[in-house]
Amino acid sequence: MRSRMSPTHLLLRVKAFFLSLQGKYILIASLLTVFLIATLGYFFVQREEQLLIQQVKEKGKLLAESMAISFTNALLYEEIGLVEEAGLLDNFIADLMRKEELDVVYAMVLDPQGKVIAHNDFTEYGRVYTDPLSRQAMASWHTLAILSSDSDASPQLLHISTPLNISTKRWGTLRIGLSLQRLHQAIAALTRRIALWTAVFALLSLGGVALVTRKMTRPIIDLARAMDQVDLQNYTLPPLPPPRSDEIGTLQTSFMQMLQRLKEAEEERQRTLELLVQTEKMASLGKMAAGIAHEINNPLAGLLTCLHNFAAGHIPPERREEYIGLMKEGIQRIATIVRQLLDYARQQPPAFREVELSQVIDQTLALLDYLIKKKRITVHKAFPSSPFPLEADQGKLEQVIMNITLNALQAMEPGGSLTFRAHTENNVCRLSITDTGPGIPPEILPRIFDPFFTTKGPGEGTGLGLAVSLSLVKQHGGHITVQSRAGQGTTFTITLPLQQRAGRERPLTRA
Ligand SMILES: Nc1ncnc2c1ncn2[C@@H]1O[C@H](COP(=O)(O)OP(=O)(O)O)[C@@H](O)[C@H]1O
Ligand SMILES: [Mg+2]
């Protein structure tokens, strides 16, 4: 399998792995295993080497001691003249050199002065040994086994010496040198085998640890995935891993409890919001009340006059029809205003339907008609030539437009103008509402969406209009932005998705 991962990408993934709990655990565990096995192996090799050297020493000593008797005898015979000089010694030396189980490198006999009287190498005859090792050998009355400590002596040698004596009469010293090359080769082979086993064990334990950590971290990853999948709109839970009685189980339980608390907090927030929405609606109705009363008063006054004239008989019969028409018109006018008022004040059940934005704006403006006329505000509407489909909750949308428009009307001096612009792009609709008011000072701009933030006097402002509007728009999956410069008016832009995602709606009103 060939991967096309770039080196940096690979490096990042490796880094991420070793930063993960799993990676760290695997790394530490395998390092520990390798360290442990290597240490154990090292001590094992050391001990094995000591044991083997000890064995060679024992064998060498045994050999030297057993041969020493023959050598002593030969020297004794020579002294009393039983045999000719050196012949026997040479035979014994040759015997020694032939021993197969030990790698004898040299064998020699020194007389008490250190002079060579027999040697496997004939050129050595007559040479006098005075080096510390030889002096130590000649001075000792026991068999010695000394490792040549000379580090460049390769291969390392084991020097065995044994006195050739009978009681206190000493003829000299037998010395043999044993090569340790074979032993070192065996040790090297052993070391290699142990290293191989260390590698095998390290790999096995790596695999084992990886498997175990994977099994241990799996539930954590599963839980994390479940947490990711929690739908924060509805607080619905994804299928959770089965309950466990270990630490992960505890984590899972706390997670569930936390989610439950979040859900309760969210429900509480929703209830508060509902209250705020309704409060703000009533407050804005209060602001419209005077205007509405006036709107109803006008047709009422007309009606009264008509009735008065009828009662007094001032209406000629040929004009009766005309008067009745006027009275009908007046009553219809009042009925319309009352219906609009009721529509707006009513707590409507939430529902996303296809609405026509332009129409929603007209309906909202109808309620503000009096205020607009009183302040001589000119209203402009710039909409796309053909209506576009928008899925929204009509009641909520009306309330948002009402809040922002009312703010604009309140902010403007008489004679100002109010502009509604709408256009669609990339599945969203943008509605901007621009006024020619004094603008919002930059220092309060970040706070205008805060609940209860108001610059208006008591009875005039609640500070809830924009806070409520923003949360209503957010319920549609949209947002509100504001642009304002002191002295140059203000533009609020409402962005709404044209279609609502299924399941976005959360009931605002509950039984
Ligand atoms: N069009 C606007 N022009 C100037 N200031 C505005 C405008 N809209 C909102 N504001 C400022 O934002 C504040 C908060 O508005 P809002 O939340 O509707 O509360 P309220 O209208 O009850 O004061 C207002 O008090 C006002 O200072
Ligand atoms: Mg307001």
Coordinates of C-alpha atoms and ligand atoms in Angstrom, one line a residue:
M1 CA 0.0 0.0 0.0
R2 CA 1.5 3.3 -1.0
S3 CA 0.3 6.5 0.7
R4 CA 0.5 9.8 -0.9
M5 CA 1.0 11.7 2.3
S6 CA 3.5 14.5 2.1
P7 CA 6.5 14.3 4.6
T8 CA 5.2 17.3 6.6
H9 CA 1.7 15.8 6.8
L10 CA 3.2 12.5 7.9
L11 CA 5.3 14.3 10.5
L12 CA 2.3 16.2 11.8
R13 CA 0.3 12.9 12.1
V14 CA 3.2 11.2 13.9
K15 CA 3.5 14.2 16.2
A16 CA -0.3 14.1 16.9
F17 CA 0.0 10.4 17.7
F18 CA 2.7 10.8 20.2
L19 CA 0.9 13.7 21.8
S20 CA -2.2 11.6 22.2
L21 CA -2.7 9.6 25.4
Q22 CA -2.5 6.4 23.4
G23 CA 0.7 7.4 21.7
K24 CA 2.3 8.5 25.0
Y25 CA 1.3 5.3 26.7
I26 CA 2.6 3.1 23.9
L27 CA 5.8 5.0 23.7
I28 CA 6.5 4.8 27.4
A29 CA 5.5 1.2 27.7
S30 CA 7.6 0.0 24.8
L31 CA 10.6 2.1 26.0
L32 CA 10.2 0.6 29.4
T33 CA 10.0 -2.9 27.9
V34 CA 13.0 -2.4 25.7
F35 CA 15.0 -0.9 28.6
L36 CA 14.0 -3.8 31.0
I37 CA 14.8 -6.6 28.5
A38 CA 18.1 -4.9 27.5
T39 CA 19.1 -4.5 31.1
L40 CA 18.2 -8.0 32.0
G41 CA 20.0 -9.2 28.9
Y42 CA 23.1 -7.2 29.8
F43 CA 23.3 -8.7 33.2
F44 CA 22.6 -12.2 31.9
V45 CA 25.4 -11.9 29.4
Q46 CA 27.7 -10.6 32.1
R47 CA 26.9 -13.5 34.4
E48 CA 27.3 -16.0 31.6
E49 CA 30.7 -14.6 30.7
Q50 CA 31.8 -14.8 34.3
L51 CA 30.6 -18.3 34.6
L52 CA 32.3 -19.4 31.4
I53 CA 35.6 -17.7 32.4
Q54 CA 35.3 -19.4 35.8
Q55 CA 34.9 -22.8 34.0
V56 CA 37.9 -22.2 31.8
K57 CA 39.9 -21.2 34.9
E58 CA 38.8 -24.4 36.7
K59 CA 39.7 -26.6 33.8
G60 CA 43.0 -24.8 33.2
K61 CA 44.0 -25.1 36.9
L62 CA 43.0 -28.8 36.9
L63 CA 45.1 -29.4 33.8
A64 CA 48.1 -27.5 35.1
E65 CA 47.9 -29.2 38.5
S66 CA 47.5 -32.6 37.1
M67 CA 50.4 -32.1 34.7
A68 CA 52.5 -30.5 37.4
I69 CA 53.2 -33.9 38.9
S70 CA 54.6 -35.3 35.7
F71 CA 56.7 -32.1 35.2
T72 CA 58.0 -32.3 38.8
N73 CA 58.9 -35.9 38.4
A74 CA 60.7 -35.2 35.2
L75 CA 62.7 -32.4 36.8
L76 CA 63.5 -34.7 39.8
Y77 CA 64.7 -37.5 37.5
E78 CA 66.8 -35.0 35.6
E79 CA 68.4 -33.7 38.8
I80 CA 69.3 -37.2 40.0
G81 CA 70.5 -37.9 36.5
L82 CA 67.9 -40.6 35.7
V83 CA 67.0 -39.0 32.3
E84 CA 68.8 -36.9 29.8
E85 CA 68.1 -33.2 30.0
A86 CA 64.8 -31.8 28.8
G87 CA 63.6 -34.7 26.7
L88 CA 60.7 -35.6 29.0
L89 CA 59.8 -31.9 29.6
D90 CA 59.4 -31.4 25.9
N91 CA 57.2 -34.4 25.6
F92 CA 54.9 -33.2 28.3
I93 CA 54.8 -29.7 26.8
A94 CA 53.8 -31.3 23.5
D95 CA 51.1 -33.2 25.3
L96 CA 49.7 -30.1 26.9
M97 CA 49.6 -28.3 23.5
R98 CA 47.5 -31.1 22.1
K99 CA 44.7 -30.7 24.6
E100 CA 41.7 -30.1 22.5
E101 CA 39.0 -28.9 25.0
L102 CA 41.2 -26.0 26.0
D103 CA 42.9 -23.6 23.5
V104 CA 46.4 -23.7 24.9
V105 CA 48.4 -20.9 23.3
Y106 CA 51.7 -21.5 25.1
A107 CA 53.1 -23.9 27.7
M108 CA 56.5 -23.4 29.4
V109 CA 58.5 -24.3 32.4
L110 CA 60.6 -21.6 34.2
D111 CA 63.3 -22.4 36.6
P112 CA 63.3 -20.7 40.0
Q113 CA 65.3 -17.8 38.4
G114 CA 62.7 -17.3 35.7
K115 CA 64.7 -18.8 32.9
V116 CA 62.8 -20.9 30.3
I117 CA 63.9 -24.5 30.6
A118 CA 61.1 -25.9 28.3
H119 CA 58.7 -24.1 25.9
N120 CA 56.5 -25.1 23.0
D121 CA 58.4 -22.4 21.0
F122 CA 62.1 -23.5 20.9
T123 CA 63.3 -19.9 20.3
E124 CA 62.2 -19.1 23.8
Y125 CA 64.7 -21.4 25.5
G126 CA 67.0 -19.6 27.8
R127 CA 65.0 -16.4 28.0
V128 CA 64.5 -15.0 31.5
Y129 CA 61.1 -13.8 32.5
T130 CA 61.1 -10.9 35.0
D131 CA 57.7 -9.3 34.2
P132 CA 55.3 -8.8 37.2
L133 CA 53.1 -11.6 36.1
S134 CA 56.0 -14.1 36.0
R135 CA 57.4 -12.9 39.3
Q136 CA 53.9 -13.3 40.8
A137 CA 53.7 -16.8 39.4
M138 CA 57.2 -17.8 40.7
A139 CA 56.5 -16.4 44.1
S140 CA 53.3 -18.2 44.6
W141 CA 53.0 -21.7 46.2
H142 CA 49.5 -22.1 44.8
T143 CA 48.1 -22.5 41.4
L144 CA 47.2 -19.0 40.0
A145 CA 44.8 -18.1 37.2
I146 CA 45.3 -14.5 36.0
L147 CA 43.5 -12.8 33.1
S148 CA 45.9 -10.7 31.0
S149 CA 44.5 -7.2 31.6
D150 CA 46.4 -5.8 28.7
S151 CA 43.6 -4.3 26.7
D152 CA 45.2 -4.6 23.3
A153 CA 46.0 -8.3 23.9
S154 CA 43.6 -9.7 21.5
P155 CA 42.4 -12.3 22.0
Q156 CA 42.4 -12.1 25.8
L157 CA 44.6 -14.6 27.5
L158 CA 44.2 -16.6 30.7
H159 CA 47.6 -17.3 32.3
I160 CA 47.7 -20.3 34.6
S161 CA 50.7 -21.0 36.7
T162 CA 51.4 -23.7 39.2
P163 CA 54.5 -24.3 41.3
L164 CA 56.6 -27.5 40.5
N165 CA 57.5 -28.6 44.0
I166 CA 57.6 -31.4 46.5
S167 CA 57.0 -30.0 49.9
T168 CA 59.3 -26.9 50.1
K169 CA 61.7 -28.1 47.5
R170 CA 60.9 -26.1 44.3
W171 CA 62.2 -26.8 40.8
G172 CA 60.4 -24.1 39.0
T173 CA 57.0 -23.1 37.7
L174 CA 54.7 -24.5 35.0
R175 CA 52.9 -21.9 33.0
I176 CA 50.2 -22.3 30.4
G177 CA 48.4 -19.6 28.4
L178 CA 44.8 -20.3 27.4
S179 CA 43.1 -18.3 24.6
L180 CA 39.6 -17.0 25.4
Q181 CA 38.8 -16.3 21.8
R182 CA 36.3 -19.1 21.5
L183 CA 34.6 -18.1 24.7
H184 CA 34.3 -14.5 23.5
Q185 CA 32.9 -15.7 20.2
A186 CA 30.3 -17.7 22.2
I187 CA 29.5 -14.6 24.3
A188 CA 29.1 -12.5 21.2
A189 CA 26.7 -15.0 19.6
L190 CA 24.7 -15.0 22.9
T191 CA 24.6 -11.2 22.9
R192 CA 23.3 -11.3 19.4
R193 CA 20.7 -13.8 20.3
I194 CA 19.6 -11.7 23.2
A195 CA 19.5 -8.6 21.2
L196 CA 17.3 -10.4 18.7
W197 CA 15.0 -11.6 21.4
T198 CA 14.9 -8.1 22.9
A199 CA 13.7 -6.8 19.5
V200 CA 11.1 -9.5 19.1
F201 CA 9.8 -9.0 22.7
A202 CA 9.8 -5.2 22.2
L203 CA 7.8 -5.6 19.0
L204 CA 5.4 -8.1 20.7
S205 CA 4.9 -5.9 23.7
L206 CA 4.5 -2.9 21.4
G207 CA 1.7 -4.7 19.7
G208 CA 0.2 -5.9 23.0
V209 CA 0.3 -2.4 24.5
A210 CA -1.1 -0.8 21.4
L211 CA -4.0 -3.3 21.5
V212 CA -4.6 -2.7 25.2
T213 CA -4.4 1.1 24.9
R214 CA -6.6 1.0 21.9
K215 CA -9.2 -1.0 23.9
M216 CA -8.8 1.4 26.8
T217 CA -9.0 4.6 24.9
R218 CA -11.8 3.4 22.6
P219 CA -14.6 4.2 25.1
I220 CA -13.1 7.7 25.6
I221 CA -13.0 8.4 21.9
D222 CA -16.6 7.0 21.6
L223 CA -17.8 9.2 24.4
A224 CA -16.0 12.2 22.8
R225 CA -17.7 11.4 19.5
A226 CA -21.1 11.1 21.3
M227 CA -20.4 14.5 22.9
D228 CA -19.7 16.0 19.5
Q229 CA -22.9 14.7 18.1
V230 CA -25.2 16.2 20.8
D231 CA -27.7 18.4 19.0
L232 CA -27.5 21.6 21.0
Q233 CA -30.7 22.8 19.3
N234 CA -32.8 20.1 20.9
Y235 CA -30.4 18.5 23.3
T236 CA -31.1 15.1 21.8
L237 CA -28.5 12.5 22.6
P238 CA -26.8 10.3 20.1
P239 CA -26.8 6.5 21.0
L240 CA -24.3 6.3 23.9
P241 CA -21.9 3.5 24.6
P242 CA -23.4 1.0 27.1
P243 CA -23.0 2.0 30.8
R244 CA -19.7 1.0 32.5
S245 CA -18.6 0.7 36.1
D246 CA -15.1 2.2 35.6
E247 CA -13.7 5.7 35.4
I248 CA -15.0 6.1 31.9
G249 CA -18.4 5.1 33.2
T250 CA -18.1 8.0 35.7
L251 CA -17.2 10.4 33.0
Q252 CA -20.1 9.2 30.9
T253 CA -22.5 9.8 33.9
S254 CA -21.2 13.2 34.6
F255 CA -21.5 14.0 30.9
M256 CA -25.1 13.0 30.9
Q257 CA -25.8 15.0 34.1
M258 CA -24.1 18.0 32.6
L259 CA -26.2 17.7 29.5
Q260 CA -29.3 17.4 31.6
R261 CA -28.4 20.6 33.5
L262 CA -27.6 22.4 30.2
K263 CA -31.0 21.3 28.9
E264 CA -32.8 22.7 32.0
A265 CA -30.8 25.9 31.7
E266 CA -31.8 26.2 28.1
E267 CA -35.4 25.6 28.9
E268 CA -35.2 28.3 31.5
R269 CA -33.6 30.7 29.1
Q270 CA -36.4 29.9 26.6
R271 CA -39.1 30.7 29.2
T272 CA -37.4 34.0 30.0
L273 CA -37.1 34.8 26.4
E274 CA -40.8 34.2 25.8
L275 CA -41.6 36.6 28.6
L276 CA -39.2 39.2 27.2
V277 CA -40.7 38.8 23.7
Q278 CA -44.2 39.4 25.1
T279 CA -43.1 42.2 27.3
E280 CA -41.5 44.0 24.5
K281 CA -44.5 43.5 22.3
M282 CA -46.8 45.0 24.9
A283 CA -44.3 47.9 25.4
S284 CA -44.3 48.7 21.6
L285 CA -48.1 48.5 21.6
G286 CA -48.1 51.0 24.4
K287 CA -46.0 53.4 22.2
M288 CA -48.5 52.9 19.3
A289 CA -51.6 53.3 21.5
A290 CA -51.9 57.1 21.2
G291 CA -51.6 56.8 17.4
I292 CA -54.1 54.0 17.2
A293 CA -56.6 55.7 19.4
H294 CA -56.3 58.7 17.0
E295 CA -56.8 56.4 13.9
I296 CA -59.9 55.0 15.5
N297 CA -61.1 58.4 16.6
N298 CA -61.2 59.9 13.1
P299 CA -63.7 57.4 11.6
L300 CA -65.6 57.4 14.9
A301 CA -66.1 61.2 14.7
G302 CA -67.3 60.9 11.1
L303 CA -69.7 58.1 12.1
L304 CA -71.1 60.2 15.0
T305 CA -71.7 63.1 12.8
C306 CA -73.5 61.0 10.3
L307 CA -75.7 59.4 12.9
H308 CA -76.5 62.8 14.4
N309 CA -77.5 64.0 11.0
F310 CA -79.7 61.0 10.4
A311 CA -81.4 61.4 13.7
A312 CA -82.1 65.0 13.1
G313 CA -83.5 64.2 9.7
H314 CA -81.0 66.5 7.9
I315 CA -80.2 63.9 5.3
P316 CA -82.3 64.3 2.1
P317 CA -83.5 60.8 1.0
E318 CA -81.5 60.9 -2.3
R319 CA -78.2 61.2 -0.3
R320 CA -79.0 58.5 2.2
E321 CA -77.2 55.8 0.2
E322 CA -74.1 57.9 0.1
Y323 CA -74.1 58.5 3.8
I324 CA -74.6 54.8 4.6
G325 CA -71.6 54.0 2.3
L326 CA -69.5 56.5 4.2
M327 CA -70.5 55.0 7.6
K328 CA -69.7 51.5 6.3
E329 CA -66.3 52.7 5.2
G330 CA -65.6 54.2 8.7
I331 CA -66.7 51.0 10.5
Q332 CA -64.5 48.9 8.2
R333 CA -61.6 51.2 8.8
I334 CA -62.0 50.7 12.6
A335 CA -62.4 47.0 12.2
T336 CA -59.2 46.7 10.2
I337 CA -57.2 48.7 12.8
V338 CA -58.6 46.6 15.6
R339 CA -57.8 43.3 13.7
Q340 CA -54.3 44.4 13.0
L341 CA -53.8 45.4 16.6
L342 CA -55.1 42.0 17.8
D343 CA -53.0 40.2 15.2
Y344 CA -49.9 41.8 16.5
A345 CA -50.7 41.5 20.2
R346 CA -51.7 37.8 19.9
Q347 CA -49.3 35.2 21.0
Q348 CA -49.2 33.2 17.8
P349 CA -48.1 29.6 17.8
P350 CA -44.7 29.4 16.1
A351 CA -44.7 28.2 12.5
F352 CA -42.4 28.6 9.6
R353 CA -44.4 29.3 6.5
E354 CA -43.6 30.9 3.2
V355 CA -44.1 34.7 3.7
E356 CA -43.9 37.6 1.4
L357 CA -41.5 40.1 3.0
S358 CA -42.9 43.2 1.3
Q359 CA -46.3 42.4 2.6
V360 CA -45.1 41.8 6.1
I361 CA -43.4 45.2 6.0
D362 CA -46.6 46.9 4.8
Q363 CA -48.7 45.3 7.5
T364 CA -46.2 46.4 10.2
L365 CA -46.1 49.9 8.7
A366 CA -49.9 50.1 8.8
L367 CA -49.8 50.0 12.6
L368 CA -47.2 52.8 12.6
D369 CA -49.1 54.9 10.1
Y370 CA -50.1 57.5 12.5
L371 CA -46.6 58.0 13.9
I372 CA -45.1 58.2 10.4
K373 CA -47.6 60.8 9.3
K374 CA -47.2 62.8 12.5
K375 CA -43.4 63.0 12.0
R376 CA -43.8 63.6 8.2
I377 CA -41.5 60.6 7.5
T378 CA -41.1 59.5 3.9
V379 CA -40.9 55.8 3.5
H380 CA -39.0 54.2 0.6
K381 CA -39.0 50.6 -0.4
A382 CA -36.4 49.1 -2.8
F383 CA -37.4 45.5 -3.4
P384 CA -36.6 43.0 -6.2
S385 CA -39.1 43.3 -9.0
S386 CA -40.4 39.8 -8.5
P387 CA -41.3 38.5 -5.0
F388 CA -39.0 35.9 -3.7
P389 CA -40.0 32.9 -1.5
L390 CA -38.9 33.3 2.2
E391 CA -39.6 30.7 4.8
A392 CA -40.1 32.4 8.2
D393 CA -42.4 32.8 11.2
Q394 CA -44.6 35.7 10.2
G395 CA -45.4 36.9 13.7
K396 CA -41.8 36.9 14.8
L397 CA -40.7 38.6 11.6
E398 CA -43.4 41.3 12.1
Q399 CA -42.1 41.9 15.6
V400 CA -38.5 42.3 14.5
I401 CA -39.4 44.7 11.8
M402 CA -41.7 46.6 14.2
N403 CA -38.9 46.9 16.8
I404 CA -36.3 48.2 14.4
T405 CA -38.7 50.5 12.6
L406 CA -40.1 51.9 15.8
N407 CA -36.5 52.7 17.0
A408 CA -35.8 54.5 13.7
L409 CA -39.0 56.5 14.0
Q410 CA -38.2 57.4 17.5
A411 CA -34.7 58.5 16.6
M412 CA -35.6 60.7 13.6
E413 CA -36.5 64.4 13.7
P414 CA -39.7 65.3 11.7
G415 CA -39.1 65.2 7.9
G416 CA -36.7 62.3 7.9
S417 CA -36.8 59.3 5.6
L418 CA -37.0 55.6 6.2
T419 CA -35.7 53.1 3.6
F420 CA -36.4 49.4 3.3
R421 CA -34.1 47.5 0.9
A422 CA -34.2 43.8 0.3
H423 CA -32.3 41.5 -2.0
T424 CA -31.3 37.8 -2.1
E425 CA -28.0 36.1 -2.6
N426 CA -26.7 32.6 -2.0
N427 CA -29.8 31.3 -0.3
V428 CA -30.1 34.2 2.1
C429 CA -32.2 37.3 2.1
R430 CA -30.9 40.6 3.4
L431 CA -33.3 43.3 4.6
S432 CA -31.8 46.6 5.5
I433 CA -33.7 49.4 7.3
T434 CA -32.0 52.8 7.0
D435 CA -33.0 55.9 8.9
T436 CA -31.8 59.5 8.7
G437 CA -31.6 59.8 12.5
P438 CA -28.6 61.0 14.6
G439 CA -26.8 57.7 14.4
I440 CA -25.6 55.6 17.3
P441 CA -22.5 56.8 19.2
P442 CA -19.6 54.3 18.8
E443 CA -19.2 53.9 22.5
I444 CA -22.8 52.5 23.0
L445 CA -22.8 50.6 19.7
P446 CA -21.5 47.3 21.2
R447 CA -24.2 47.4 23.9
I448 CA -27.4 48.1 22.0
F449 CA -28.3 44.4 21.7
D450 CA -27.9 43.8 25.4
P451 CA -31.2 43.2 27.2
F452 CA -32.3 46.3 29.2
F453 CA -29.8 48.6 27.5
T454 CA -31.6 51.8 26.6
T455 CA -30.8 55.4 26.2
K456 CA -34.5 56.4 26.5
G457 CA -36.3 57.6 29.5
P458 CA -38.6 55.4 31.6
G459 CA -41.9 54.7 29.9
E460 CA -40.2 55.4 26.5
G461 CA -37.8 52.5 26.3
T462 CA -37.4 49.1 27.8
G463 CA -34.1 48.2 26.3
L464 CA -35.6 44.9 25.1
G465 CA -36.4 45.7 21.5
L466 CA -33.1 44.8 19.9
A467 CA -32.3 42.0 22.3
V468 CA -35.6 40.3 21.5
S469 CA -35.2 41.0 17.8
L470 CA -31.8 39.4 17.7
S471 CA -32.9 36.2 19.4
L472 CA -36.0 36.0 17.2
V473 CA -33.7 36.3 14.1
K474 CA -31.3 33.8 15.5
Q475 CA -34.2 31.3 15.9
H476 CA -34.4 31.6 12.1
G477 CA -30.7 30.8 11.8
G478 CA -30.0 34.4 10.8
H479 CA -28.3 37.5 12.3
I480 CA -28.6 41.2 12.6
T481 CA -25.8 43.7 11.9
V482 CA -25.7 47.4 12.4
Q483 CA -23.9 50.3 10.7
S484 CA -24.1 53.7 12.1
R485 CA -22.1 56.9 12.0
A486 CA -22.9 59.9 14.2
G487 CA -25.0 62.4 12.3
Q488 CA -25.4 60.2 9.3
G489 CA -28.2 57.8 10.3
T490 CA -28.3 54.1 11.0
T491 CA -28.8 51.0 9.0
F492 CA -29.8 47.7 10.5
T493 CA -29.4 44.7 8.3
I494 CA -31.3 41.5 8.9
T495 CA -29.9 38.4 7.2
L496 CA -32.2 35.4 7.0
P497 CA -31.8 32.0 5.3
L498 CA -34.4 31.6 2.6
Q499 CA -35.2 28.1 3.7
Q500 CA -35.4 26.7 7.2
R501 CA -33.5 23.6 8.2
A502 CA -35.8 20.8 9.3
G503 CA -35.9 20.7 13.1
R504 CA -34.7 24.3 13.6
E505 CA -38.0 25.3 15.2
R506 CA -38.2 25.0 19.0
P507 CA -41.6 25.7 20.4
L508 CA -41.4 29.1 22.1
T509 CA -44.8 28.7 23.7
R510 CA -45.4 25.7 25.9
A511 CA -48.5 24.5 27.6
Ligands
LIG1 N1 -32.2 53.7 14.7 C1 -31.5 54.0 15.8 N2 -31.0 55.2 15.9 C2 -30.3 55.6 17.1 N3 -30.2 54.8 18.2 C3 -30.8 53.6 18.1 C4 -31.5 53.1 17.0 N4 -31.9 51.9 17.2 C5 -31.5 51.6 18.5 N5 -30.9 52.6 19.0 C6 -30.3 52.7 20.4 O1 -30.3 51.3 20.9 C7 -30.9 51.3 22.2 C8 -31.5 50.0 22.4 O2 -32.7 49.8 21.6 P1 -33.8 48.8 22.0 O3 -33.2 47.5 22.3 O4 -34.9 48.8 20.9 O5 -34.4 49.4 23.3 P2 -35.3 50.7 23.6 O6 -35.8 51.1 22.2 O7 -36.4 50.3 24.5 O8 -34.4 51.7 24.2 C9 -31.8 52.5 22.2 O9 -32.1 53.0 23.5 C10 -31.1 53.5 21.3 O10 -30.1 54.2 22.1
MG2 MG -36.7 49.9 20.9

